[in-house]
Short mmCIF file of C-alpha atoms in Angstrom, two decimals:
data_model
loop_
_atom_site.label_atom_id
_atom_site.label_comp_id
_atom_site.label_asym_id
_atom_site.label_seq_id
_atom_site.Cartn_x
_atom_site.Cartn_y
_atom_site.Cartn_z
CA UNK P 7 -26.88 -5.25 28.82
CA UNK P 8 -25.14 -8.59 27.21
CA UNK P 9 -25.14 -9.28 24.40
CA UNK P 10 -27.51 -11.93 22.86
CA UNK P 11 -26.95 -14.95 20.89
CA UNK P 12 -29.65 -14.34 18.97
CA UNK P 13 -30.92 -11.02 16.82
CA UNK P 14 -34.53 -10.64 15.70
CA UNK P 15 -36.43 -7.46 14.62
CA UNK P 16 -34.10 -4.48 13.29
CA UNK P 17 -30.80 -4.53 14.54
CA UNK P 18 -28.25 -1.33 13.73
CA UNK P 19 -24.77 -1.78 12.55
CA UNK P 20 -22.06 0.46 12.87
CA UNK P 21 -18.67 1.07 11.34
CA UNK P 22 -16.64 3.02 13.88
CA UNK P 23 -13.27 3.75 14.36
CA UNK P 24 -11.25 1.47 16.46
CA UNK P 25 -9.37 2.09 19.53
CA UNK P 26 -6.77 0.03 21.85
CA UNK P 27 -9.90 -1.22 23.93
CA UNK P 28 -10.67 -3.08 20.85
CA UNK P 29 -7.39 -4.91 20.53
CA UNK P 30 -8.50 -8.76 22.05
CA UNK P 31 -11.40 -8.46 19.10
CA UNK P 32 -9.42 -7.37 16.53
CA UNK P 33 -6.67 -10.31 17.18
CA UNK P 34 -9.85 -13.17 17.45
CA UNK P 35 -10.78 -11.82 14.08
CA UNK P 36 -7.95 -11.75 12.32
CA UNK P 37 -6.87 -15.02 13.70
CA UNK P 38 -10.82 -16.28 12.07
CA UNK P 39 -9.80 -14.58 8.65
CA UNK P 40 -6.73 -16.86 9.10
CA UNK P 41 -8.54 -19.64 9.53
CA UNK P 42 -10.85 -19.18 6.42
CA UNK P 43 -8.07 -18.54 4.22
CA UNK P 44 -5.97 -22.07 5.88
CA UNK P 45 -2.84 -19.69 6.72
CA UNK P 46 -3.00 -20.12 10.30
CA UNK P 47 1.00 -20.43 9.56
CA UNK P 48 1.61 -17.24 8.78
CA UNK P 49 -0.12 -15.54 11.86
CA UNK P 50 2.30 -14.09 13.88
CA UNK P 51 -0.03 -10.92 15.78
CA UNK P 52 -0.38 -10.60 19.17
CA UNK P 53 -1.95 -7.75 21.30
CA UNK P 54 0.92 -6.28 22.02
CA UNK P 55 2.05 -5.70 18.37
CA UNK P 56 -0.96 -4.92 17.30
CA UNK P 57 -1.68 -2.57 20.03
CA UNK P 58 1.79 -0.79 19.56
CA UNK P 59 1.18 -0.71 15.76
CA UNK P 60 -2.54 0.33 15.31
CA UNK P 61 -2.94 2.37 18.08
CA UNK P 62 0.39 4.27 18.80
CA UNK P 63 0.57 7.29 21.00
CA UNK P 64 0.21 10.07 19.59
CA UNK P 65 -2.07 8.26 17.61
CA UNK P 66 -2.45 9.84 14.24
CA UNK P 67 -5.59 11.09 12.31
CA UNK P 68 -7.88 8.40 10.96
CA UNK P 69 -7.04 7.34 7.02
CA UNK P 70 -3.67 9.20 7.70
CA UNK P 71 -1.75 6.21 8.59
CA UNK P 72 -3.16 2.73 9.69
CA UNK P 73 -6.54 2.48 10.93
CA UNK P 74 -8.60 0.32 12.15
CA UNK P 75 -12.19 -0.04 12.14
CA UNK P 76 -14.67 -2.63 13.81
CA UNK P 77 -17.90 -3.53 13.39
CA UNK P 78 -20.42 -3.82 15.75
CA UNK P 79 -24.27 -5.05 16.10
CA UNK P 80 -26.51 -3.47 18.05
CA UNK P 81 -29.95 -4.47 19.64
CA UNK P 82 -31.13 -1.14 19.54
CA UNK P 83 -30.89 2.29 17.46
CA UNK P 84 -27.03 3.76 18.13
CA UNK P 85 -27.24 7.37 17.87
CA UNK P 86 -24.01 8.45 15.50
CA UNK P 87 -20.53 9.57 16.86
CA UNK P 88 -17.54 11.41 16.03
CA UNK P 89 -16.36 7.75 15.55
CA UNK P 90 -19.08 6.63 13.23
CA UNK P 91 -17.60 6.04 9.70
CA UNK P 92 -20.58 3.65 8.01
CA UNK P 93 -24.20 2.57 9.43
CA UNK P 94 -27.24 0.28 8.03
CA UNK P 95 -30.17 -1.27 9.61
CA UNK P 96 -30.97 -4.75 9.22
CA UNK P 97 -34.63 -5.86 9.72
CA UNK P 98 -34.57 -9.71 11.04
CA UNK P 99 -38.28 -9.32 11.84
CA UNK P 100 -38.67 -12.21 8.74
CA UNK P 101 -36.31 -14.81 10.06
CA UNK P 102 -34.07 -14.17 13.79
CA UNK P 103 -29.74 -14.39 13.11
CA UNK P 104 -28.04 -16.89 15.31
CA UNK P 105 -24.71 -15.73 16.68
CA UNK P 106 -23.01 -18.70 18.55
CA UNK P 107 -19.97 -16.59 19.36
CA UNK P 108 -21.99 -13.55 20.40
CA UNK P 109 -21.02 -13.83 24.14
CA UNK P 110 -17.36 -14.22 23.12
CA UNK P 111 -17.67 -10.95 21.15
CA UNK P 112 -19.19 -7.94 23.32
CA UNK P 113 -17.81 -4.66 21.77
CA UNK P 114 -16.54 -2.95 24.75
CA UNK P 115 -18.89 0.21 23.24
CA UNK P 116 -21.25 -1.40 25.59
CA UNK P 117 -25.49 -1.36 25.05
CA UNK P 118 -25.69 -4.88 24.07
CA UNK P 119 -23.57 -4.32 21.18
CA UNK P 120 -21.54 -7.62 19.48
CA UNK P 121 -18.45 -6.88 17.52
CA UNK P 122 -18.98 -8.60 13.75
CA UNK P 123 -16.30 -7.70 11.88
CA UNK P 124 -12.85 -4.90 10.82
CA UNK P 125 -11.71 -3.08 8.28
CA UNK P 126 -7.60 -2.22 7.88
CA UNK P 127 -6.53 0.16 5.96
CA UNK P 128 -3.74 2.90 5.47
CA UNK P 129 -3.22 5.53 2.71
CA UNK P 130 -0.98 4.31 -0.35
CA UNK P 131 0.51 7.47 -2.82
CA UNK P 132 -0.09 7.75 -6.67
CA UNK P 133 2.98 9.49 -8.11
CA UNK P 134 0.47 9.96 -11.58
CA UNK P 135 -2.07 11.64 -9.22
CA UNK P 136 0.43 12.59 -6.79
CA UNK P 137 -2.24 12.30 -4.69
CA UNK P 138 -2.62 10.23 -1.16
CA UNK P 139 -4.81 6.93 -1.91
CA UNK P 140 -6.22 4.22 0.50
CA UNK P 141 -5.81 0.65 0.31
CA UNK P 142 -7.78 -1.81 2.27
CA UNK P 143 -5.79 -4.10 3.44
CA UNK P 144 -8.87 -6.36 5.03
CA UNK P 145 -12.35 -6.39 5.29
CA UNK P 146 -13.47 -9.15 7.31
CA UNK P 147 -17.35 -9.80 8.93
CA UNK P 148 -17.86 -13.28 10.77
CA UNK P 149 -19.69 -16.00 9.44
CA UNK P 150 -23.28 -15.27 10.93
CA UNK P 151 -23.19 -11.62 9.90
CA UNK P 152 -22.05 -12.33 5.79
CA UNK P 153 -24.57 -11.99 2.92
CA UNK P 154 -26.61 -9.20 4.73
CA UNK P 155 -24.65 -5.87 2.62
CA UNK P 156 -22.56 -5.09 5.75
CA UNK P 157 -19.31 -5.69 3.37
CA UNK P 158 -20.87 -3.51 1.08
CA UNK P 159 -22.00 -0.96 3.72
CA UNK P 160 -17.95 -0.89 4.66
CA UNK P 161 -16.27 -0.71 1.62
CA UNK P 162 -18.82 2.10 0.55
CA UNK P 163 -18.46 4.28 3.73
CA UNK P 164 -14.49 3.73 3.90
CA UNK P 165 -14.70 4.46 0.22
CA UNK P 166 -17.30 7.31 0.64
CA UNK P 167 -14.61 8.35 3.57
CA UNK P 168 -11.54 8.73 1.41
CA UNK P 169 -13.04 10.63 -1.58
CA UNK P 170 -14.39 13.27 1.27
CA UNK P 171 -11.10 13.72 2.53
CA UNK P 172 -9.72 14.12 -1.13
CA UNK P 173 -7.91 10.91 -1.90
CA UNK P 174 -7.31 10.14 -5.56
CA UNK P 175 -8.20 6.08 -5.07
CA UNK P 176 -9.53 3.02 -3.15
CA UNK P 177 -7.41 -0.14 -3.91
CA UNK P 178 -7.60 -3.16 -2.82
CA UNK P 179 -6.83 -7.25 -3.77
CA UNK P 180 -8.97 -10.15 -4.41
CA UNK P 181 -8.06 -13.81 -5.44
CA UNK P 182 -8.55 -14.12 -9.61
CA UNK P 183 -10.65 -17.33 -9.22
CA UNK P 184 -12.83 -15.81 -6.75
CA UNK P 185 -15.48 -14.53 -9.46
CA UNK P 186 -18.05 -13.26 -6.93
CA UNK P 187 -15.77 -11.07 -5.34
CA UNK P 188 -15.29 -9.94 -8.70
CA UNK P 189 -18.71 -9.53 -9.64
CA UNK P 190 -19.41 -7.91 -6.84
CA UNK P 191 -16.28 -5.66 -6.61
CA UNK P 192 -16.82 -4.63 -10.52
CA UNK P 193 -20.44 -4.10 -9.77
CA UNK P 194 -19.31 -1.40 -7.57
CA UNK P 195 -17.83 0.58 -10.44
CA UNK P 196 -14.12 -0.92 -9.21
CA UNK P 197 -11.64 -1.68 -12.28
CA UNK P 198 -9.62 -4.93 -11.24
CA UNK P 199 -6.10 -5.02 -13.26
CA UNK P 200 -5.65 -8.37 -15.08
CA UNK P 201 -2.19 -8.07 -15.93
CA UNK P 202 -0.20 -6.63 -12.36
CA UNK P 203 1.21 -8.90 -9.97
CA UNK P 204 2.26 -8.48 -6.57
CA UNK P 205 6.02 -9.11 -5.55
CA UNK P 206 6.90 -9.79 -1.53
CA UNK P 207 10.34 -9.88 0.29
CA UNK P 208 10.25 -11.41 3.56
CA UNK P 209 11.64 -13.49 6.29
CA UNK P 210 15.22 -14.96 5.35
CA UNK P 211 15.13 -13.56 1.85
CA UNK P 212 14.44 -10.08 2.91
CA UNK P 213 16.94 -10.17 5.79
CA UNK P 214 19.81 -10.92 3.86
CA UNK P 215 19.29 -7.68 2.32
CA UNK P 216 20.55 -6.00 5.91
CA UNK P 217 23.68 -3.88 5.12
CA UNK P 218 23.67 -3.86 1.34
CA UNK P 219 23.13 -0.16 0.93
CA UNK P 220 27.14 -0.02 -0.57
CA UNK P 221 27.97 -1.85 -3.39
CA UNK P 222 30.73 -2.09 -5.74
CA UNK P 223 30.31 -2.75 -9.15
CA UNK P 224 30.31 -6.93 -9.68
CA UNK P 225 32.62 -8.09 -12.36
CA UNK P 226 31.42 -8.40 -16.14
CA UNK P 227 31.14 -11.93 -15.47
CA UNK P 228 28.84 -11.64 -12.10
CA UNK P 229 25.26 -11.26 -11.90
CA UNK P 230 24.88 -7.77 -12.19
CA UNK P 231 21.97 -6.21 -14.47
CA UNK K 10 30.74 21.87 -11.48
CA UNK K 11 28.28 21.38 -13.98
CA UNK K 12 27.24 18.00 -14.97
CA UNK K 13 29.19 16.62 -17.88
CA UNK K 14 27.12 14.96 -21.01
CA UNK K 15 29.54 12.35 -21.00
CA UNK K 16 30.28 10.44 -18.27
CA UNK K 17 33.84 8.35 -18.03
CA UNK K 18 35.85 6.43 -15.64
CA UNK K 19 34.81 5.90 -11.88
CA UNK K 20 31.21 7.19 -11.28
CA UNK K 21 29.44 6.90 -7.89
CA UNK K 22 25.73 6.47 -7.75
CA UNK K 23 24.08 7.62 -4.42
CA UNK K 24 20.55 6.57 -3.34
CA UNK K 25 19.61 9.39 -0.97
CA UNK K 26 16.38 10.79 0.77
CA UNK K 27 15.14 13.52 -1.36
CA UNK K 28 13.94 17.23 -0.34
CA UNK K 29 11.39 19.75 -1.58
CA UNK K 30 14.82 21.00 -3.82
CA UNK K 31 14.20 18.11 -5.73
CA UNK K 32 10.56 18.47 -7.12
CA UNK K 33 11.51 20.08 -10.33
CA UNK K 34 13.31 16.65 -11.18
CA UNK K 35 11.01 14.18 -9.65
CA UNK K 36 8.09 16.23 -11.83
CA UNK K 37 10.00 15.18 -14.83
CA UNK K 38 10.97 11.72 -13.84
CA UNK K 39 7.22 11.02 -13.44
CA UNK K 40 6.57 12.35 -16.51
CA UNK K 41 9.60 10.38 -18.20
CA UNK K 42 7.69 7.08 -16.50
CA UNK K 43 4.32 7.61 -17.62
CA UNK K 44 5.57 8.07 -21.39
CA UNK K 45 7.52 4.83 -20.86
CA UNK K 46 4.14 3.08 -19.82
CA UNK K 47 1.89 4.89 -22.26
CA UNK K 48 0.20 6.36 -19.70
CA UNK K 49 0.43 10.31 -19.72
CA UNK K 50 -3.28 10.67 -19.98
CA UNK K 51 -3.04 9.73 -16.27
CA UNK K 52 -0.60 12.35 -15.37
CA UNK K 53 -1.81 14.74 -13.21
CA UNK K 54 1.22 15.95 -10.80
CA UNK K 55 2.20 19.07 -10.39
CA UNK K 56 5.16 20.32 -8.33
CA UNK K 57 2.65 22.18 -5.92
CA UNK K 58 1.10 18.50 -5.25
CA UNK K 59 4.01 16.69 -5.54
CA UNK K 60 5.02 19.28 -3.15
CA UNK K 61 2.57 19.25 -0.13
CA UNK K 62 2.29 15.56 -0.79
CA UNK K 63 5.62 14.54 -0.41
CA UNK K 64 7.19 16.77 1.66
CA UNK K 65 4.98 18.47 4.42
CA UNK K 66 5.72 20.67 7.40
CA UNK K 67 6.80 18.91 8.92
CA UNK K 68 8.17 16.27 7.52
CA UNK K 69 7.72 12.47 8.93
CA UNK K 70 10.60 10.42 9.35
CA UNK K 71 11.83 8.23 6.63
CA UNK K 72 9.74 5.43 5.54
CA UNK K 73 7.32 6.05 8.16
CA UNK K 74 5.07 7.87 5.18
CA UNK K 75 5.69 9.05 2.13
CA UNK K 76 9.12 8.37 1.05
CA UNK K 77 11.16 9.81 -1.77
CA UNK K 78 14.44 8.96 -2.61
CA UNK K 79 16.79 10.33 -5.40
CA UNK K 80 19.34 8.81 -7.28
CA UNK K 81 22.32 11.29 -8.18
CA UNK K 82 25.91 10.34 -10.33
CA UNK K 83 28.33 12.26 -9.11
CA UNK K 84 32.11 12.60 -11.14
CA UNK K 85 33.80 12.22 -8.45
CA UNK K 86 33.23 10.38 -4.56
CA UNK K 87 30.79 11.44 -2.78
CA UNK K 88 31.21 10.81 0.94
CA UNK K 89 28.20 8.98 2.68
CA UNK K 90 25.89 11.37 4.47
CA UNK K 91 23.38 10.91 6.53
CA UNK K 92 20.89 11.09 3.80
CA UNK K 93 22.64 8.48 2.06
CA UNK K 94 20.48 5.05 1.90
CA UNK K 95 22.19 3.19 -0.86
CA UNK K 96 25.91 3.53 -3.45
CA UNK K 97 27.16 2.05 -5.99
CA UNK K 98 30.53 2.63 -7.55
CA UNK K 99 30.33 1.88 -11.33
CA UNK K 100 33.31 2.08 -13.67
CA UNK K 101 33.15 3.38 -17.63
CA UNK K 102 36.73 2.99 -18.54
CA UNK K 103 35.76 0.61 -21.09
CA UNK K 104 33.36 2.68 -22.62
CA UNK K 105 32.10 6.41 -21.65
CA UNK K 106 28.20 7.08 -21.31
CA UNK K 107 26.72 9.93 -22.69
CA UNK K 108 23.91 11.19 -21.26
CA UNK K 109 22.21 13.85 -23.65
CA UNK K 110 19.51 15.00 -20.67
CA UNK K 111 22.20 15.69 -18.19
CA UNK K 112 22.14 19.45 -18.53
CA UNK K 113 18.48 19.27 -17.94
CA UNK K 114 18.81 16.82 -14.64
CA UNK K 115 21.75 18.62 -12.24
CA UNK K 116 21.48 17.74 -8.75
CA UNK K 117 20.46 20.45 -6.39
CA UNK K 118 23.07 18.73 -4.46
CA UNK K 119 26.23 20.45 -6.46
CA UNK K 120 29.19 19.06 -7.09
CA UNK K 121 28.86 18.01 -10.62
CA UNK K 122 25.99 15.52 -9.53
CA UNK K 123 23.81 14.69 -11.94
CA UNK K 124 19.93 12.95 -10.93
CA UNK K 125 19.24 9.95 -13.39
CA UNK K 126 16.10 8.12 -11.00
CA UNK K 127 13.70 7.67 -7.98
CA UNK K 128 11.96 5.68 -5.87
CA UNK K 129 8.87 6.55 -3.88
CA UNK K 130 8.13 4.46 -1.02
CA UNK K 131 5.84 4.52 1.88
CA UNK K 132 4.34 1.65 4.51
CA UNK K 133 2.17 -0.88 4.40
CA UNK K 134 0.58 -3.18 7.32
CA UNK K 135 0.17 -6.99 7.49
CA UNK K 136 -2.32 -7.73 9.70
CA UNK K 137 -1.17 -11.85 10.42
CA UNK K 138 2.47 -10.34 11.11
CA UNK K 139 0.76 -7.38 12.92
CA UNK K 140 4.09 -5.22 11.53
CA UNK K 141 3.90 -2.35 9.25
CA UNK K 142 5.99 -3.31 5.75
CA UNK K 143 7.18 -1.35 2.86
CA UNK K 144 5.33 -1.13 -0.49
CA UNK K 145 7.84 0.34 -3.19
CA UNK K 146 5.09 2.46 -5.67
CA UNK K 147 7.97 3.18 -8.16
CA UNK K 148 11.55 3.00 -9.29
CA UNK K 149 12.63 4.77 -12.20
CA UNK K 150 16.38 5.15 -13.43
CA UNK K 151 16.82 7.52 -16.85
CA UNK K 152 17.27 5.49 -19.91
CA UNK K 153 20.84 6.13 -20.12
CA UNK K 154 21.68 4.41 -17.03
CA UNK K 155 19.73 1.12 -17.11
CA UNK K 156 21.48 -2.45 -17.05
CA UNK K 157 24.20 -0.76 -14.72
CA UNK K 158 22.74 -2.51 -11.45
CA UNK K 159 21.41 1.14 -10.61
CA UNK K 160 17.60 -0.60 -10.44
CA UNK K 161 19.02 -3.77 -8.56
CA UNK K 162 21.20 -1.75 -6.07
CA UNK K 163 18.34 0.88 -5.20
CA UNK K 164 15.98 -2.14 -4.40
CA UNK K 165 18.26 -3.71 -2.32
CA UNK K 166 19.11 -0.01 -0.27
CA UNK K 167 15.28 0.06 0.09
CA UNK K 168 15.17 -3.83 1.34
CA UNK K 169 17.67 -3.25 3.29
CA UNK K 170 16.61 -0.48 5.25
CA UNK K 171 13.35 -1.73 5.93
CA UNK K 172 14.82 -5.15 7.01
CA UNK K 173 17.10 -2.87 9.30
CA UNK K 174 13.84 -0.92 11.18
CA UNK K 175 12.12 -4.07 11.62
CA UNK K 176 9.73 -3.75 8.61
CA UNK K 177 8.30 -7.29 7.93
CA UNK K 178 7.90 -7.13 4.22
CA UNK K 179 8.80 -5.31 0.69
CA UNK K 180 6.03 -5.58 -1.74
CA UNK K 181 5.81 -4.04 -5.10
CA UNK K 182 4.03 -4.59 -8.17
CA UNK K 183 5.35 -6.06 -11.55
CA UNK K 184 3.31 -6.51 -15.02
CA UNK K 185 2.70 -10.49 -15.52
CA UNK K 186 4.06 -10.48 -19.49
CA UNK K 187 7.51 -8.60 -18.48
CA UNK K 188 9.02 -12.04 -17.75
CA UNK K 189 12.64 -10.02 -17.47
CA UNK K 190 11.60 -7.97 -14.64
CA UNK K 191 9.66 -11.46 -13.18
CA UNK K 192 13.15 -13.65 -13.34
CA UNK K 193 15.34 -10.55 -11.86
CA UNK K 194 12.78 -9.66 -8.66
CA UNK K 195 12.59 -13.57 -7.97
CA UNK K 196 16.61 -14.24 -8.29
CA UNK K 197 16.28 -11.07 -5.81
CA UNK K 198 14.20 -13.28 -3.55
CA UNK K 199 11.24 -12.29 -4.42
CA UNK K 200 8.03 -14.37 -4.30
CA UNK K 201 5.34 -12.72 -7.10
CA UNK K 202 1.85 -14.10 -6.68
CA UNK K 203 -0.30 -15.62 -9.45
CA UNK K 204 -3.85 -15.44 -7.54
CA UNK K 205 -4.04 -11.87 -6.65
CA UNK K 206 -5.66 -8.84 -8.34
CA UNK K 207 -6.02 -5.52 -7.98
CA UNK K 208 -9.13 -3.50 -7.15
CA UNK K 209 -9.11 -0.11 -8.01
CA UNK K 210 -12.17 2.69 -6.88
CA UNK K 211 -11.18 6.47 -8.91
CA UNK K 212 -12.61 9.36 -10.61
CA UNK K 213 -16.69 9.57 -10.74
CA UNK K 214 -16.82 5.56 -9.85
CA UNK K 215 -14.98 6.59 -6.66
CA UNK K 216 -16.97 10.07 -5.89
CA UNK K 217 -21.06 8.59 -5.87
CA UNK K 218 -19.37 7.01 -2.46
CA UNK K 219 -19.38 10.25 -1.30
CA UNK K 220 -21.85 10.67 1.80
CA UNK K 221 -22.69 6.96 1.70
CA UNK K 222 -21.79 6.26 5.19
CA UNK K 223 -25.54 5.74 5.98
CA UNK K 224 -27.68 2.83 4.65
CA UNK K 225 -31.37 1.59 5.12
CA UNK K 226 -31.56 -2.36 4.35
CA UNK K 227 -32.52 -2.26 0.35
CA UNK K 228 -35.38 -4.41 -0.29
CA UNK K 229 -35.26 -8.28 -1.34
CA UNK K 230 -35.67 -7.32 -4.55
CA UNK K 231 -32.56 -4.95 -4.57
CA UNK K 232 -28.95 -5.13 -5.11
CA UNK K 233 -28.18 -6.04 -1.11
CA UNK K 234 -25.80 -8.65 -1.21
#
């Protein structure tokens, strides 16, 4: 069964773990989240990285070291799996969804199911807690799918997810002018920090750094503090 | 050898992968943090945490999880081992450095070596460079032995390692009114973001997500967004 272009009556959605089957999806998306946030410039995956990187053999425990989730749409009821991390029904009975990329997205689950959206995330480590954390790295759902709770439904189930398995927290980022994330997020019961900012190495500037583990001490008059 | 109080002449730092020997001291350097941020109604580690958390059975490779490092002064050289990750060679002929906590801090490692810091590190993921990266949760160097480029010279170890096993990116966290710390990480290379926040899920806020994997479409009048 393809997947349509168009969804009327109820249609299920499922959060589900990811696996390497899911790798051509999971590159289209990330490349659209890209797009939406104009840094095409800095995208740099490909399957083969992120097949070696999400899904490495052995491939660890979910939420125990990255993990990938996708989202998929389906025409009719999907009974729950091992796999199954978050679920909601959506009743289009009032007005039918449009999915123009539809065809270009059939989950390879099969069943007429259309792959809407991912989730990234790995554990992070609170040395006041010393207790594992997770941090959501993305949550992305394309365009026709958005304003229907299924961001929502995933943050709740990865979040529902981590507290089962005993983690202390659920962190994340959002931009500070984007004040319906915000709203949204806080509305949740999140706390966002006003006052931390985030500090990045990379390319040249972290490279240089290659062989400094020895140092002597620099001269009063060098740059050492 | 017991650690002196007083410290004189040449002194080597080592940054080195830590061990389970070493939870005693990391306990305390925790604790020694969260009274420096006015935070020690967060503290919640205990060695039997700190413990399973940081150094399981068995134990993951270096900054492929959970990653703590030590920083010991030692009286006299210490050879590189394989543990090592960063030195630093600092000389106190000018003036001697007492350190009144030494007694209280010597290095299961012998030799006179006292610990004065840590860092605990563990991976990250970028999903446009589809490579993991390296988020640095803390560094913490004993009052005694700041401004000695202890802080710069374990960042750089850290940086430099990652660069060396093909991590993409260091990433940290800095507060946006401690302008010192802003100036140093960005002569350091460093690029700190204005726009982004963090989100943070814990405690009761975090728990109601419990078991909330499975959602029927609220009703137009709800809260579905």
């Amino acid at each position: 069964m393809a997947a349509p272009t168009t969804f009327s009556g109820e249609v299920w959605a499922e959060l589900r773990l990811a696996d390497a089957r899911d790798v051509p999806h999971i590159h289209s998306l990330i490349h659209q989240m890209a797009e939406f946030e104009l840094l095409t410039d800095l995208f740099a995956a490909t399957h083969e990285l992120l097949a070696s990187t999400l899904f490495p053999t052995p491939q660890p425990a979910p939420f125990t070291s990255f993990t990938a989730l996708i989202l998929d749409l389906s025409p009719s009821p999907a009974p729950a799996s091992a796999d199954t991390v978050g679920s909601r029904r959506l009743d289009l009975s009032a007005s039918p969804l449009a999915d123009p990329e539809a065809a270009a997205f059939p989950s390879p689950r099969g069943g007429g199911r259309v792959t809407a959206g991912f989730v990234i995330c790995f554990p992070n480590y609170s040395t006041f807690l010393a207790k594992p954390g997770l941090y959501v790295e993305d949550i992305f759902v394309r365009a026709p799918w958005r304003r229907r709770g299924l961001g929502r439904m995933m943050l709740s189930a990865v979040a529902g997810r981590a507290a089962e398995i005993g983690m202390g927290r659920v962190e994340w980022c959002v931009l500070d002018w984007n004040q319906n994330a915000i709203d949204f997020y806080e509305g949740m019961g999140a706390e966002v920090f006003k006052q931390w900012r985030i500090c990045r190495l990379t390319g040249p500037a972290l490279d240089k750094y290659k062989g400094t583990g020895s140092q002597e001490e620099e001269d009063a008059g060098g740059k050492a503090q």
